[in-house]
Tab-separated table of N, CA and C in Angstrom:
chain	number	residue	atom	x	y	z
C	1	MET	N	209.425	12.333	149.986
C	1	MET	CA	210.392	13.010	150.519
C	1	MET	C	211.955	12.938	149.904
C	2	THR	N	211.897	11.987	148.936
C	2	THR	CA	213.081	11.575	148.066
C	2	THR	C	213.369	12.695	147.171
C	3	ILE	N	212.508	13.091	146.566
C	3	ILE	CA	212.713	14.389	145.532
C	3	ILE	C	212.846	15.729	146.192
C	4	GLN	N	212.345	15.765	147.381
C	4	GLN	CA	212.725	17.142	148.163
C	4	GLN	C	214.118	16.998	148.333
C	5	LYS	N	214.468	15.740	148.864
C	5	LYS	CA	216.007	15.517	149.105
C	5	LYS	C	216.677	16.060	147.891
C	6	ILE	N	216.543	15.532	146.706
C	6	ILE	CA	217.211	15.748	145.746
C	6	ILE	C	217.343	16.946	145.303
C	7	LYS	N	216.263	17.808	145.373
C	7	LYS	CA	216.142	19.308	144.870
C	7	LYS	C	216.759	19.911	145.822
C	8	THR	N	216.850	19.698	147.169
C	8	THR	CA	217.534	20.551	148.001
C	8	THR	C	219.419	20.471	148.137
C	9	PHE	N	219.232	19.403	147.606
C	9	PHE	CA	220.984	18.758	147.446
C	9	PHE	C	221.369	19.341	146.285
C	10	ILE	N	220.946	19.467	145.194
C	10	ILE	CA	221.185	20.074	143.755
C	10	ILE	C	221.110	21.513	144.044
C	11	LYS	N	220.387	21.863	144.788
C	11	LYS	CA	220.540	23.909	144.963
C	11	LYS	C	221.650	24.103	145.823
C	12	SER	N	221.741	23.032	146.780
C	12	SER	CA	222.794	23.653	147.831
C	12	SER	C	224.310	23.124	147.142
C	13	LEU	N	224.290	22.262	146.277
C	13	LEU	CA	225.454	21.858	145.403
C	13	LEU	C	225.737	22.955	144.402
C	14	PHE	N	224.916	23.363	143.846
C	14	PHE	CA	224.975	24.643	142.596
C	14	PHE	C	225.891	25.840	143.606
C	15	PHE	N	225.117	25.900	144.580
C	15	PHE	CA	225.877	27.124	145.605
C	15	PHE	C	227.265	27.005	145.936
C	16	HIS	N	227.229	25.818	146.246
C	16	HIS	CA	228.342	25.521	146.785
C	16	HIS	C	229.693	25.338	145.775
C	17	VAL	N	229.490	25.016	144.614
C	17	VAL	CA	229.902	25.072	143.450
C	17	VAL	C	230.404	26.307	142.875
C	18	TRP	N	229.484	27.216	143.078
C	18	TRP	CA	229.237	28.802	142.546
C	18	TRP	C	230.526	29.654	143.647
C	19	ALA	N	230.398	29.351	144.824
C	19	ALA	CA	231.306	29.897	146.076
C	19	ALA	C	232.557	29.584	145.859
C	20	GLY	N	233.082	28.186	145.241
C	20	GLY	CA	234.136	27.701	145.311
C	20	GLY	C	234.787	26.578	146.047
C	21	PHE	N	233.984	25.832	146.684
C	21	PHE	CA	233.676	24.923	147.122
C	21	PHE	C	234.377	24.905	148.762
C	22	PRO	N	233.755	26.062	149.389
C	22	PRO	CA	234.459	26.503	150.716
C	22	PRO	C	234.046	25.457	151.922
C	23	LYS	N	235.354	25.068	152.741
C	23	LYS	CA	235.002	24.173	153.742
C	23	LYS	C	235.108	24.293	154.922
C	24	SER	N	234.139	23.954	155.835
C	24	SER	CA	234.333	24.155	157.426
C	24	SER	C	235.484	23.275	157.946
C	25	THR	N	235.624	23.779	159.269
C	25	THR	CA	237.087	23.341	159.665
C	25	THR	C	236.080	22.158	160.618
C	26	GLN	N	236.687	21.361	161.312
C	26	GLN	CA	236.065	20.418	161.950
C	26	GLN	C	235.597	20.849	163.261
C	27	GLN	N	236.244	21.620	163.900
C	27	GLN	CA	235.657	22.455	165.010
C	27	GLN	C	234.110	22.971	164.558
C	28	GLN	N	234.069	24.000	163.281
C	28	GLN	CA	233.079	24.084	163.094
C	28	GLN	C	231.489	23.143	162.678
C	29	ILE	N	231.865	22.069	162.087
C	29	ILE	CA	230.983	21.146	161.669
C	29	ILE	C	230.559	20.489	163.014
C	30	ASN	N	231.595	20.478	164.161
C	30	ASN	CA	231.217	19.988	165.429
C	30	ASN	C	230.372	20.773	165.937
C	31	GLU	N	230.458	22.104	166.003
C	31	GLU	CA	229.345	23.175	166.604
C	31	GLU	C	228.032	22.985	165.686
C	32	ARG	N	228.051	22.850	164.369
C	32	ARG	CA	226.858	22.834	163.678
C	32	ARG	C	226.183	21.637	163.839
C	33	TYR	N	226.671	20.486	164.210
C	33	TYR	CA	226.261	18.863	164.598
C	33	TYR	C	225.396	18.990	165.843
C	34	ASN	N	226.097	19.796	166.631
C	34	ASN	CA	225.496	19.810	168.311
C	34	ASN	C	224.009	20.795	168.252
C	35	ILE	N	224.044	21.765	167.150
C	35	ILE	CA	223.031	22.462	167.254
C	35	ILE	C	222.023	21.619	166.602
C	36	CYS	N	222.350	20.799	165.215
C	36	CYS	CA	221.386	19.883	164.670
C	36	CYS	C	220.777	18.895	165.746
C	37	LEU	N	221.923	18.224	166.511
C	37	LEU	CA	221.175	16.964	167.356
C	37	LEU	C	220.243	17.742	168.467
C	38	SER	N	220.288	18.797	169.027
C	38	SER	CA	219.431	19.578	169.639
C	38	SER	C	218.332	19.958	169.159
C	39	CYS	N	218.115	19.872	168.065
C	39	CYS	CA	216.932	20.670	167.396
C	39	CYS	C	215.931	19.693	167.039
C	40	ASP	N	214.517	19.664	167.113
C	40	ASP	CA	213.381	19.196	167.068
C	40	ASP	C	213.198	18.518	165.480
C	41	MET	N	213.701	18.882	164.651
C	41	MET	CA	213.492	18.656	163.254
C	41	MET	C	214.567	17.617	162.743
C	42	TYR	N	215.260	17.139	164.080
C	42	TYR	CA	216.918	16.199	163.872
C	42	TYR	C	215.949	14.757	163.941
C	43	ASN	N	215.856	13.871	162.778
C	43	ASN	CA	215.394	12.531	162.930
C	43	ASN	C	216.566	11.691	163.394
C	44	THR	N	216.175	11.204	164.398
C	44	THR	CA	217.500	10.239	165.245
C	44	THR	C	217.710	8.830	164.224
C	45	LYS	N	216.378	8.471	163.841
C	45	LYS	CA	216.340	7.265	163.179
C	45	LYS	C	217.290	6.880	162.003
C	46	ASP	N	217.512	8.059	161.290
C	46	ASP	CA	218.348	7.948	160.043
C	46	ASP	C	219.237	9.084	160.150
C	47	SER	N	219.618	9.983	161.088
C	47	SER	CA	220.403	11.157	161.340
C	47	SER	C	220.274	11.765	160.080
C	48	THR	N	219.262	12.330	160.003
C	48	THR	CA	218.925	13.363	158.718
C	48	THR	C	218.070	14.840	159.374
C	49	CYS	N	218.042	15.693	158.654
C	49	CYS	CA	217.185	16.895	158.831
C	49	CYS	C	216.036	16.625	158.582
C	50	MET	N	214.641	16.619	159.097
C	50	MET	CA	213.521	16.530	158.322
C	50	MET	C	212.890	17.913	157.539
C	51	MET	N	213.838	18.992	157.669
C	51	MET	CA	213.480	19.948	157.179
C	51	MET	C	213.932	20.327	155.723
C	52	CYS	N	215.385	19.926	155.743
C	52	CYS	CA	215.962	19.944	154.098
C	52	CYS	C	216.418	18.825	154.121
C	53	GLY	N	216.275	17.863	154.607
C	53	GLY	CA	216.575	16.068	154.108
C	53	GLY	C	218.010	15.821	154.457
C	54	CYS	N	218.726	17.011	154.622
C	54	CYS	CA	220.116	16.587	154.580
C	54	CYS	C	220.879	15.500	155.527
C	55	ASN	N	221.921	14.765	155.283
C	55	ASN	CA	222.285	14.029	156.150
C	55	ASN	C	223.126	14.598	157.444
C	56	VAL	N	222.917	14.559	158.687
C	56	VAL	CA	223.553	15.130	159.622
C	56	VAL	C	224.517	14.269	160.498
C	57	ASN	N	225.818	14.339	160.034
C	57	ASN	CA	227.129	13.686	160.640
C	57	ASN	C	228.154	14.770	161.087
C	58	GLN	N	229.413	14.251	161.536
C	58	GLN	CA	230.429	15.129	161.954
C	58	GLN	C	231.725	14.905	160.937
C	59	LYS	N	231.296	13.978	159.775
C	59	LYS	CA	232.536	13.834	158.898
C	59	LYS	C	232.768	15.083	158.029
C	60	LYS	N	234.072	15.535	157.549
C	60	LYS	CA	234.450	16.079	156.973
C	60	LYS	C	234.596	15.689	155.553
C	61	ILE	N	233.704	15.337	154.955
C	61	ILE	CA	233.451	14.895	153.443
C	61	ILE	C	232.595	15.816	152.650
C	62	PHE	N	232.986	15.651	151.520
C	62	PHE	CA	231.964	16.362	150.511
C	62	PHE	C	230.743	16.247	150.364
C	63	MET	N	230.212	15.027	150.610
C	63	MET	CA	228.543	14.970	151.040
C	63	MET	C	227.857	15.277	151.923
C	64	ASN	N	228.488	16.264	153.051
C	64	ASN	CA	227.771	16.927	154.170
C	64	ASN	C	227.865	18.192	154.131
C	65	LYS	N	226.730	18.418	154.202
C	65	LYS	CA	226.276	19.996	154.268
C	65	LYS	C	226.881	20.797	155.735
C	66	LEU	N	227.029	19.931	156.452
C	66	LEU	CA	227.822	20.549	157.896
C	66	LEU	C	229.180	21.140	157.274
C	67	ALA	N	229.876	20.388	156.324
C	67	ALA	CA	231.103	20.404	156.313
C	67	ALA	C	230.940	21.522	154.908
C	68	TRP	N	230.255	22.238	154.536
C	68	TRP	CA	230.456	23.261	153.267
C	68	TRP	C	230.121	24.563	154.254
C	69	ALA	N	231.182	25.207	154.035
C	69	ALA	CA	231.189	26.983	154.759
C	69	ALA	C	229.992	27.385	154.407
C	70	ASP	N	229.934	27.448	153.235
C	70	ASP	CA	228.804	28.378	152.420
C	70	ASP	C	227.068	28.128	152.697
C	71	GLN	N	226.772	27.113	153.514
C	71	GLN	CA	225.583	26.448	153.843
C	71	GLN	C	225.145	27.108	154.894
C	72	SER	N	223.888	27.226	154.918
C	72	SER	CA	223.100	27.281	156.233
C	72	SER	C	221.912	26.742	156.744
C	73	CYS	N	221.554	26.832	157.670
C	73	CYS	CA	220.441	25.966	158.428
C	73	CYS	C	218.906	26.694	157.635
C	74	PRO	N	217.974	26.006	157.372
C	74	PRO	CA	216.739	26.347	156.781
C	74	PRO	C	216.122	27.050	157.627
C	75	LEU	N	216.311	26.496	158.928
C	75	LEU	CA	215.903	27.280	160.314
C	75	LEU	C	216.383	28.100	160.988
C	76	GLN	N	217.442	28.762	160.230
C	76	GLN	CA	218.223	29.770	160.722
C	76	GLN	C	218.896	29.583	162.082
C	77	LYS	N	219.217	28.216	162.569
C	77	LYS	CA	219.633	27.877	163.742
C	77	LYS	C	221.355	28.041	163.470
C	78	TRP	N	221.997	27.906	162.271
C	78	TRP	CA	223.189	28.239	162.442
C	78	TRP	C	223.208	28.905	161.102
C	79	GLY	N	224.315	29.734	160.722
C	79	GLY	CA	224.595	30.453	159.208
C	79	GLY	C	225.543	30.253	158.443
C	80	LYS	N	226.067	30.844	157.563
C	80	LYS	CA	227.260	30.531	156.869
C	80	LYS	C	228.121	31.164	157.608
C	81	LEU	N	229.304	30.544	157.171
C	81	LEU	CA	230.600	30.864	157.706
C	81	LEU	C	231.326	31.892	157.161
C	82	ASN	N	232.043	32.811	157.697
C	82	ASN	CA	232.808	33.943	157.160
C	82	ASN	C	232.071	35.034	156.667
C	83	GLU	N	230.910	35.187	156.978
C	83	GLU	CA	230.220	36.498	156.693
C	83	GLU	C	230.581	37.586	157.288
């Protein structure tokens, strides 16, 4: 799973940089977070998505996919913002 997490992160990072580092608001992060918490792919043990391997938290920091406005859920549960 570690290699998959690295590959997923690098791919997401590439597209995030390409898009110009768009950020989500705290409200948008909270909405995405609540969707992730109710998903059957959410791993409560280590707060990660078992589908893409991303960390799931409410922090508005660089290393949080929920905070990147240009990203979407691989299960289509939430999409890119401002589309």
